[in-house]
Amino acid sequence: MTESSVHPALWPAPHASGAVDATVTVPGSKSVTNRALVLAALSSEPGWLRRPLRSRDTLLMAEALRAMGVGIEETVSSSSSVTGGPDASGEAWRVIPAGLHGPVTIDVGNAGTVMRFLPPVAALADGPVHFDGDPRSYERPLNGVIDALRVLGARIDDDGRGSLPMTVHGGGALDGGPVAIDASSSSQFVSALLLSAPRFNQGVEVRHTGARLPSMPHIRMTVDMLRAVGAQVDEPETGGEPNVWRVSPSALLGRDLTVEPDLSNAQPFLAAALVTGGRVTVPDWPLRTTQPGDALRDIFTAMGGSCELTEHGLTFTGSGRIHGIDVDLGEVGELTPGIAAVAALADSPSTLSGVAHLRLHETDRLAALTKEINELGGEVTETADGLHIRPRPLHGGTFHTYDDHRMATAGSVIGLAVPGVEIENVATTAKTLPDFPQMWTRMLGA
């Protein structure tokens, strides 16, 4: 059966007939899975990833590492949970480090983590590694990684574009040392250099020199995961110099890591509780985490819900009313589409700020949200660094996704409250949440 037959071009977003009451098992974190794959590939001994996310982005990362010589053995459960996504309890990937080599061509798709995290790895390979991807990947900034790697001793051919396609001519090692970059367009520039830095001859000192650095929780995630495999990291969060990260050269240890549920992918399900005045439980929500999605507890509570976090998971309950919010999302920008969808259904205006960098994500998310919500009757205006949303009565229509998974889930949230919403290319959710349509309909009891 083809993907198009499973997910037709226009997917009728289910309309909620009442309050949802569901338990939704959310698959593993993409951000954790792809960082863990890189660190395991660079370790001095084999390691395990348990409950990894199997999605387009993570499979692209795994295939790229395999192409460069890393062994990744998969044990995959084919069963599904009746309450949500894949039953990942039996899934594990064993990662066996090996000598990295080229020549090889890597397909990054439109995955920011793959296109940014792997060029430093490729610089350690013996031979050329060519990077290519989806057309949109050519438009996403990569200059921060390219320029930094050249300063650190790498040879890269990109024809001066600062973007894909490009070739990294791996020399088997990299000098490393100090480098200054402007990572204001993507925190992934910093994470990319830190993840491979223990293998650089001199480690690395990364100094951010630009405007506000977005998505700091993702850098904290990178630092925590580096330390968990034995790396020494000095950072601003622990008394280091502001906007400077230092990683010392060292061997990395193989670990047995269980991947947390992807809290950002839990967003549409929590939003469903808020929009319908219902209740959704997400098992295994961590009590402590660096994932940006954990901010949903506070944000959605401020918008009218309530939550209870226990050692078993998070239960979020809607009150039957949705309030507007004035919130700076600079640290958690990936949550913006889902928050905008809820805000369009609120009883008062919202201002979402601090997210100018979203114009450079899978699509220009600010322009896309403005256009799609307005075409359903909304009133959204772009600001210099975000969106102003004035709720209006919405009507049905086509909600375009622009090959962006978070646009698809945002449109689905609106469809809960607005009959007749059709999502164009809902299959794009496979980027990080492959079973989203089935999980959504099961949540509604369909």
Coordinates of C-alpha atoms in Angstrom, one line a residue:
M1 CA 0.0 0.0 0.0
T2 CA 1.4 3.4 -1.0
E3 CA 1.8 6.3 1.4
S4 CA -0.7 8.4 -0.7
S5 CA -3.3 5.7 -0.3
V6 CA -2.9 5.7 3.5
H7 CA -2.9 9.5 3.8
P8 CA -4.7 11.1 0.9
A9 CA -3.7 14.5 -0.3
L10 CA -6.5 16.1 1.7
W11 CA -7.1 14.6 5.1
P12 CA -10.4 15.5 6.7
A13 CA -9.3 16.6 10.2
P14 CA -11.6 14.9 12.7
H15 CA -14.0 17.2 14.5
A16 CA -14.5 16.5 18.2
S17 CA -18.0 15.7 19.2
G18 CA -17.3 16.2 22.9
A19 CA -14.6 16.3 25.5
V20 CA -11.7 13.9 24.8
D21 CA -10.6 11.5 27.5
A22 CA -7.6 9.5 26.4
T23 CA -4.2 8.1 27.3
V24 CA -1.7 8.8 24.5
T25 CA 1.6 7.0 24.4
V26 CA 4.0 9.4 22.6
P27 CA 7.1 7.9 20.8
G28 CA 10.7 8.9 21.7
S29 CA 12.2 12.3 21.3
K30 CA 13.7 13.1 17.9
S31 CA 16.2 15.6 19.5
V32 CA 17.4 13.0 22.0
T33 CA 17.5 10.1 19.5
N34 CA 19.6 12.0 16.9
R35 CA 22.0 13.4 19.5
A36 CA 22.4 10.0 21.0
L37 CA 23.1 8.4 17.6
V38 CA 25.9 10.9 17.0
L39 CA 27.5 10.5 20.4
A40 CA 27.2 6.7 20.2
A41 CA 28.8 6.7 16.8
L42 CA 31.8 8.7 18.2
S43 CA 32.2 6.6 21.3
S44 CA 35.1 4.3 22.1
E45 CA 32.8 1.3 22.8
P46 CA 29.3 0.0 21.7
G47 CA 26.2 1.4 23.2
W48 CA 22.4 1.0 23.3
L49 CA 19.5 3.3 22.5
R50 CA 16.2 2.0 23.9
R51 CA 12.8 3.3 22.7
P52 CA 14.4 5.4 20.0
L53 CA 12.1 7.4 17.7
R54 CA 11.7 5.7 14.3
S55 CA 10.8 8.6 11.9
R56 CA 12.1 10.1 8.7
D57 CA 14.6 12.4 10.5
T58 CA 16.0 9.7 12.8
L59 CA 16.2 7.0 10.0
L60 CA 18.0 9.6 7.8
M61 CA 20.5 10.1 10.7
A62 CA 21.0 6.3 11.2
E63 CA 21.4 5.6 7.5
A64 CA 24.0 8.5 7.2
L65 CA 26.0 7.1 10.0
R66 CA 25.8 3.6 8.6
A67 CA 27.0 4.9 5.2
M68 CA 30.1 6.3 7.0
G69 CA 30.8 2.9 8.6
V70 CA 29.0 2.9 11.9
G71 CA 27.2 -0.3 12.8
I72 CA 23.5 0.2 13.9
E73 CA 21.6 -3.0 14.7
E74 CA 17.8 -2.6 15.2
T75 CA 15.4 -4.7 17.2
V76 CA 12.0 -3.4 16.2
S77 CA 8.6 -4.2 17.7
S78 CA 5.8 -4.3 15.0
S79 CA 3.0 -4.1 17.6
S80 CA 1.0 -0.9 18.4
S81 CA -0.4 0.4 21.6
V82 CA -4.2 0.7 21.8
T83 CA -3.7 4.0 23.5
G84 CA -1.4 5.8 21.1
G85 CA 1.7 5.4 19.0
P86 CA 4.1 2.5 18.6
D87 CA 4.7 0.3 21.6
A88 CA 8.4 1.0 21.7
S89 CA 9.1 -1.0 24.9
G90 CA 10.8 -3.8 22.9
E91 CA 12.7 -1.5 20.4
A92 CA 16.4 -0.9 20.8
W93 CA 19.3 0.1 18.5
R94 CA 22.8 -1.2 19.3
V95 CA 25.4 1.3 17.9
I96 CA 28.8 -0.1 17.2
P97 CA 31.4 2.6 16.5
A98 CA 33.9 2.1 13.6
G99 CA 36.4 4.0 11.6
L100 CA 34.5 6.7 9.7
H101 CA 35.1 6.7 5.9
G102 CA 34.1 8.1 2.6
P103 CA 33.5 8.5 -0.3
V104 CA 29.8 8.6 0.4
T105 CA 26.7 10.7 -0.3
I106 CA 24.4 11.5 2.6
D107 CA 20.7 12.4 2.1
V108 CA 19.7 14.9 4.9
G109 CA 16.1 15.2 3.7
N110 CA 14.9 18.4 5.4
A111 CA 16.3 17.4 8.9
G112 CA 18.1 20.3 10.6
T113 CA 19.8 17.9 13.0
V114 CA 21.2 15.7 10.1
M115 CA 22.4 18.6 7.9
R116 CA 24.0 20.4 10.9
F117 CA 25.2 17.6 13.3
L118 CA 26.9 15.4 10.6
P119 CA 29.3 17.8 8.8
P120 CA 31.6 17.9 11.9
V121 CA 31.4 14.1 12.1
A122 CA 32.3 13.9 8.4
A123 CA 35.3 16.1 9.0
L124 CA 36.6 13.2 11.1
A125 CA 36.1 10.6 8.3
D126 CA 38.7 9.4 6.0
G127 CA 37.5 10.6 2.6
P128 CA 34.9 12.9 1.0
V129 CA 31.4 13.0 2.3
H130 CA 28.8 14.7 0.1
F131 CA 25.6 16.2 1.6
D132 CA 22.4 16.7 -0.3
G133 CA 18.7 16.8 0.6
D134 CA 15.2 18.1 -0.2
P135 CA 14.9 21.3 -2.1
R136 CA 13.9 23.2 1.1
S137 CA 17.2 22.1 2.7
Y138 CA 19.1 24.3 0.2
E139 CA 17.3 27.3 1.7
R140 CA 18.1 26.6 5.3
P141 CA 21.2 28.3 6.8
L142 CA 24.3 26.2 7.3
N143 CA 26.9 28.9 7.2
G144 CA 27.5 28.8 10.9
V145 CA 28.7 25.2 10.8
I146 CA 30.6 25.5 7.5
D147 CA 32.5 28.6 8.5
A148 CA 33.3 27.2 11.9
L149 CA 34.6 23.9 10.5
R150 CA 36.9 25.8 8.2
V151 CA 38.3 27.8 11.1
L152 CA 38.8 24.5 12.9
G153 CA 40.8 23.0 10.0
A154 CA 38.2 21.3 7.7
R155 CA 38.1 21.5 3.9
I156 CA 34.6 22.0 2.6
D157 CA 33.3 22.7 -1.0
D158 CA 30.0 24.6 -1.0
D159 CA 30.6 27.0 -3.9
G160 CA 30.3 29.9 -1.5
R161 CA 26.6 29.3 -0.8
G162 CA 26.8 28.6 2.9
S163 CA 24.2 25.9 2.4
L164 CA 23.6 22.6 0.8
P165 CA 24.6 20.8 -1.4
M166 CA 28.2 20.6 -0.2
T167 CA 31.2 18.2 0.3
V168 CA 33.2 17.8 3.4
H169 CA 36.7 16.4 2.6
G170 CA 37.4 14.4 5.7
G171 CA 41.0 14.0 6.8
G172 CA 40.5 11.4 9.5
A173 CA 41.0 14.0 12.2
L174 CA 40.3 17.7 13.0
D175 CA 42.5 20.2 14.9
G176 CA 39.7 21.9 16.7
G177 CA 40.3 24.9 19.0
P178 CA 38.6 28.2 19.5
V179 CA 35.9 29.5 17.0
A180 CA 33.4 32.3 17.0
I181 CA 30.1 31.9 15.3
D182 CA 26.7 33.7 15.0
A183 CA 24.2 31.1 15.9
S184 CA 21.2 33.5 16.2
S185 CA 19.5 31.7 13.3
S186 CA 19.8 28.2 14.8
S187 CA 21.1 26.8 18.1
Q188 CA 21.9 23.7 16.2
F189 CA 25.1 25.4 15.0
V190 CA 26.4 25.3 18.6
S191 CA 25.2 21.8 19.3
A192 CA 26.7 20.5 16.0
L193 CA 30.2 21.6 17.1
L194 CA 29.9 20.5 20.7
L195 CA 28.7 16.9 19.9
S196 CA 31.8 16.0 17.9
A197 CA 34.2 18.2 19.9
P198 CA 35.6 15.4 22.2
R199 CA 37.1 13.8 19.1
F200 CA 38.8 17.0 17.9
N201 CA 42.5 17.1 18.7
Q202 CA 42.2 20.3 20.8
G203 CA 38.5 19.9 21.7
V204 CA 36.6 23.2 21.0
E205 CA 35.8 26.6 22.4
V206 CA 32.6 27.9 20.8
R207 CA 31.8 31.6 21.2
H208 CA 28.4 32.9 20.1
T209 CA 28.8 36.4 18.9
G210 CA 25.4 37.3 17.4
A211 CA 22.0 38.4 18.7
R212 CA 19.9 36.4 21.1
L213 CA 20.6 32.7 20.9
P214 CA 17.3 30.8 20.3
S215 CA 16.2 27.4 21.7
M216 CA 18.6 27.3 24.6
P217 CA 17.0 24.1 26.1
H218 CA 18.3 22.2 23.1
I219 CA 21.9 23.4 23.9
R220 CA 21.3 22.3 27.5
M221 CA 20.2 18.9 26.2
T222 CA 23.4 18.6 24.2
V223 CA 25.6 19.5 27.2
D224 CA 23.8 17.1 29.5
M225 CA 24.1 14.3 27.0
L226 CA 27.8 15.0 26.4
R227 CA 28.4 14.8 30.1
A228 CA 26.4 11.6 30.4
V229 CA 29.0 9.9 28.1
G230 CA 32.0 11.2 29.9
A231 CA 32.8 14.5 28.1
Q232 CA 34.0 17.5 30.1
V233 CA 32.0 20.6 29.2
D234 CA 32.3 24.1 30.6
E235 CA 29.2 26.2 29.9
P236 CA 27.4 29.5 30.9
E237 CA 24.8 27.6 32.8
T238 CA 27.3 26.3 35.3
G239 CA 29.3 29.5 35.9
G240 CA 31.2 29.7 32.7
E241 CA 31.7 32.7 30.5
P242 CA 28.4 33.9 28.9
N243 CA 27.8 32.6 25.4
V244 CA 30.9 30.4 25.5
W245 CA 31.1 26.6 25.6
R246 CA 34.3 24.6 26.0
V247 CA 34.6 20.8 25.4
S248 CA 37.9 19.0 26.2
P249 CA 39.2 16.2 24.0
S250 CA 38.4 12.8 25.4
A251 CA 37.1 9.3 24.7
L252 CA 33.4 8.9 24.9
L253 CA 31.8 6.0 26.8
G254 CA 29.2 3.7 25.4
R255 CA 26.0 4.0 27.3
D256 CA 22.6 2.3 27.6
L257 CA 20.2 5.1 27.1
T258 CA 16.4 5.0 27.2
V259 CA 15.0 7.8 25.1
E260 CA 12.3 10.0 26.7
P261 CA 8.9 10.6 25.0
D262 CA 9.0 13.5 22.6
L263 CA 7.3 16.2 24.6
S264 CA 7.0 18.6 21.6
N265 CA 5.2 15.8 19.8
A266 CA 2.8 15.5 22.8
Q267 CA 1.7 19.1 22.1
P268 CA -1.3 18.5 19.8
F269 CA -2.7 15.9 22.2
L270 CA -2.5 18.2 25.2
A271 CA -4.0 20.9 23.0
A272 CA -6.9 18.6 22.3
A273 CA -7.7 18.5 26.0
L274 CA -7.5 22.2 26.2
V275 CA -9.7 22.8 23.0
T276 CA -12.4 20.2 23.9
G277 CA -12.4 20.7 27.7
G278 CA -11.3 17.1 28.1
R279 CA -8.5 15.2 29.6
V280 CA -5.3 13.6 28.1
T281 CA -2.7 11.6 29.9
V282 CA 0.8 11.1 28.5
P283 CA 2.6 8.2 30.2
D284 CA 6.3 8.5 31.2
W285 CA 6.5 12.3 31.1
P286 CA 9.9 12.9 32.8
L287 CA 10.0 14.6 36.1
R288 CA 13.2 16.4 35.0
T289 CA 14.1 17.1 31.4
T290 CA 15.8 19.5 29.0
Q291 CA 13.2 19.1 26.3
P292 CA 11.6 22.4 25.2
G293 CA 8.2 20.6 25.2
D294 CA 8.1 20.6 29.0
A295 CA 7.2 24.3 28.8
L296 CA 3.8 23.2 27.6
R297 CA 2.8 22.5 31.2
D298 CA 3.0 26.2 32.1
I299 CA 1.9 27.6 28.8
F300 CA -1.2 25.6 28.4
T301 CA -2.1 26.0 32.0
A302 CA -1.9 29.8 31.5
M303 CA -4.3 29.3 28.5
G304 CA -7.0 27.7 30.6
G305 CA -6.0 24.2 31.6
S306 CA -4.5 22.4 34.5
C307 CA -2.0 19.5 34.8
E308 CA -0.8 16.9 37.3
L309 CA 2.7 15.4 36.9
T310 CA 3.5 12.2 38.7
E311 CA 6.1 9.5 38.4
H312 CA 3.7 7.7 36.0
G313 CA 3.2 10.6 33.6
L314 CA 1.4 13.9 32.9
T315 CA -2.4 14.4 32.9
F316 CA -3.6 17.6 31.3
T317 CA -7.2 18.8 31.8
G318 CA -9.0 21.5 29.9
S319 CA -11.4 23.8 31.6
G320 CA -13.8 24.4 28.7
R321 CA -12.3 27.9 28.1
I322 CA -9.2 29.0 26.2
H323 CA -7.5 32.2 27.2
G324 CA -5.2 34.3 25.0
I325 CA -1.5 34.6 26.1
D326 CA 1.3 37.1 25.8
V327 CA 4.4 34.9 25.8
D328 CA 8.1 34.9 24.7
L329 CA 8.7 31.6 22.9
G330 CA 12.4 32.3 22.1
E331 CA 13.6 29.3 24.0
V332 CA 10.8 27.0 22.8
G333 CA 10.1 28.2 19.2
E334 CA 9.2 24.7 17.9
L335 CA 6.0 24.9 20.0
T336 CA 4.8 28.1 18.2
P337 CA 2.6 26.4 15.6
G338 CA 0.6 24.5 18.1
I339 CA 0.3 27.4 20.5
A340 CA -0.9 29.6 17.6
A341 CA -3.6 27.1 16.7
V342 CA -4.9 27.1 20.2
A343 CA -4.7 30.9 20.4
A344 CA -6.8 31.2 17.2
L345 CA -9.6 29.5 19.2
A346 CA -9.2 31.5 22.4
D347 CA -11.5 34.1 24.0
S348 CA -8.9 36.9 23.9
P349 CA -5.9 38.0 21.8
S350 CA -2.5 36.5 22.0
T351 CA 1.0 37.8 21.2
L352 CA 3.7 35.2 20.5
S353 CA 7.2 36.8 20.4
G354 CA 10.9 35.9 20.3
V355 CA 10.6 33.6 17.3
A356 CA 11.9 35.5 14.2
H357 CA 14.2 32.5 13.6
L358 CA 11.1 30.4 12.7
R359 CA 11.2 32.0 9.2
L360 CA 14.2 29.7 8.6
H361 CA 12.7 26.4 9.8
E362 CA 11.1 23.6 7.7
T363 CA 9.1 26.4 6.1
D364 CA 8.7 30.1 7.0
R365 CA 6.4 29.1 9.9
L366 CA 5.3 32.7 10.7
A367 CA 4.2 33.4 7.2
A368 CA 2.6 29.9 6.9
L369 CA 0.6 30.2 10.1
T370 CA -0.6 33.7 9.2
K371 CA -1.8 32.6 5.8
E372 CA -3.4 29.4 6.8
I373 CA -5.3 30.6 9.9
N374 CA -6.4 33.8 8.1
E375 CA -7.8 31.7 5.1
L376 CA -10.0 29.9 7.7
G377 CA -11.4 33.3 8.8
G378 CA -8.8 34.2 11.5
E379 CA -7.0 37.4 12.1
V380 CA -3.2 36.8 12.5
T381 CA -0.6 39.4 11.8
E382 CA 3.2 39.0 11.6
T383 CA 5.4 41.1 13.9
A384 CA 9.1 41.6 13.7
D385 CA 9.7 38.5 15.9
G386 CA 6.4 36.6 16.0
L387 CA 2.7 36.7 15.7
H388 CA -0.3 38.7 17.0
I389 CA -3.5 36.6 17.0
R390 CA -7.0 38.1 17.4
P391 CA -9.5 35.3 17.6
R392 CA -12.3 35.3 15.0
P393 CA -15.0 32.8 14.2
L394 CA -13.3 30.2 11.9
H395 CA -14.8 28.1 9.1
G396 CA -13.7 25.0 7.2
G397 CA -11.2 24.9 4.3
T398 CA -7.9 23.5 3.2
F399 CA -5.0 23.9 5.7
H400 CA -1.7 23.7 3.8
T401 CA 1.4 22.2 5.5
Y402 CA 4.3 23.3 3.3
D403 CA 5.9 19.9 4.0
D404 CA 6.2 21.0 7.7
H405 CA 5.1 18.4 10.3
R406 CA 4.2 21.0 12.9
M407 CA 1.9 22.8 10.4
A408 CA 0.0 19.6 9.9
T409 CA -0.5 19.0 13.6
A410 CA -1.5 22.7 14.2
G411 CA -4.2 22.4 11.5
S412 CA -5.5 19.2 13.1
V413 CA -5.9 21.1 16.4
I414 CA -8.0 23.7 14.8
G415 CA -10.1 21.0 13.1
L416 CA -11.2 19.7 16.5
A417 CA -13.2 22.8 17.0
V418 CA -13.9 23.8 13.4
P419 CA -15.8 21.5 11.1
G420 CA -14.6 21.0 7.5
V421 CA -10.9 21.6 8.0
E422 CA -8.9 19.4 5.5
I423 CA -5.1 19.0 6.0
E424 CA -3.0 19.0 2.9
N425 CA -0.3 16.3 3.0
V426 CA -0.8 15.1 6.6
A427 CA 1.8 12.4 5.7
T428 CA 4.5 15.0 6.3
T429 CA 4.0 14.2 10.0
A430 CA 6.2 11.2 9.4
K431 CA 9.2 13.5 9.8
T432 CA 8.9 13.1 13.6
L433 CA 5.6 11.3 14.4
P434 CA 4.9 8.6 11.8
D435 CA 1.6 7.4 13.2
F436 CA 0.0 10.8 13.9
P437 CA -3.3 10.3 11.9
Q438 CA -4.0 7.0 13.6
M439 CA -3.0 8.3 17.0
W440 CA -5.3 11.3 16.5
T441 CA -8.3 9.3 15.5
R442 CA -7.7 6.8 18.3
M443 CA -7.5 9.6 20.8
L444 CA -11.0 10.7 19.7
G445 CA -12.3 7.2 20.1
A446 CA -12.8 6.8 16.3

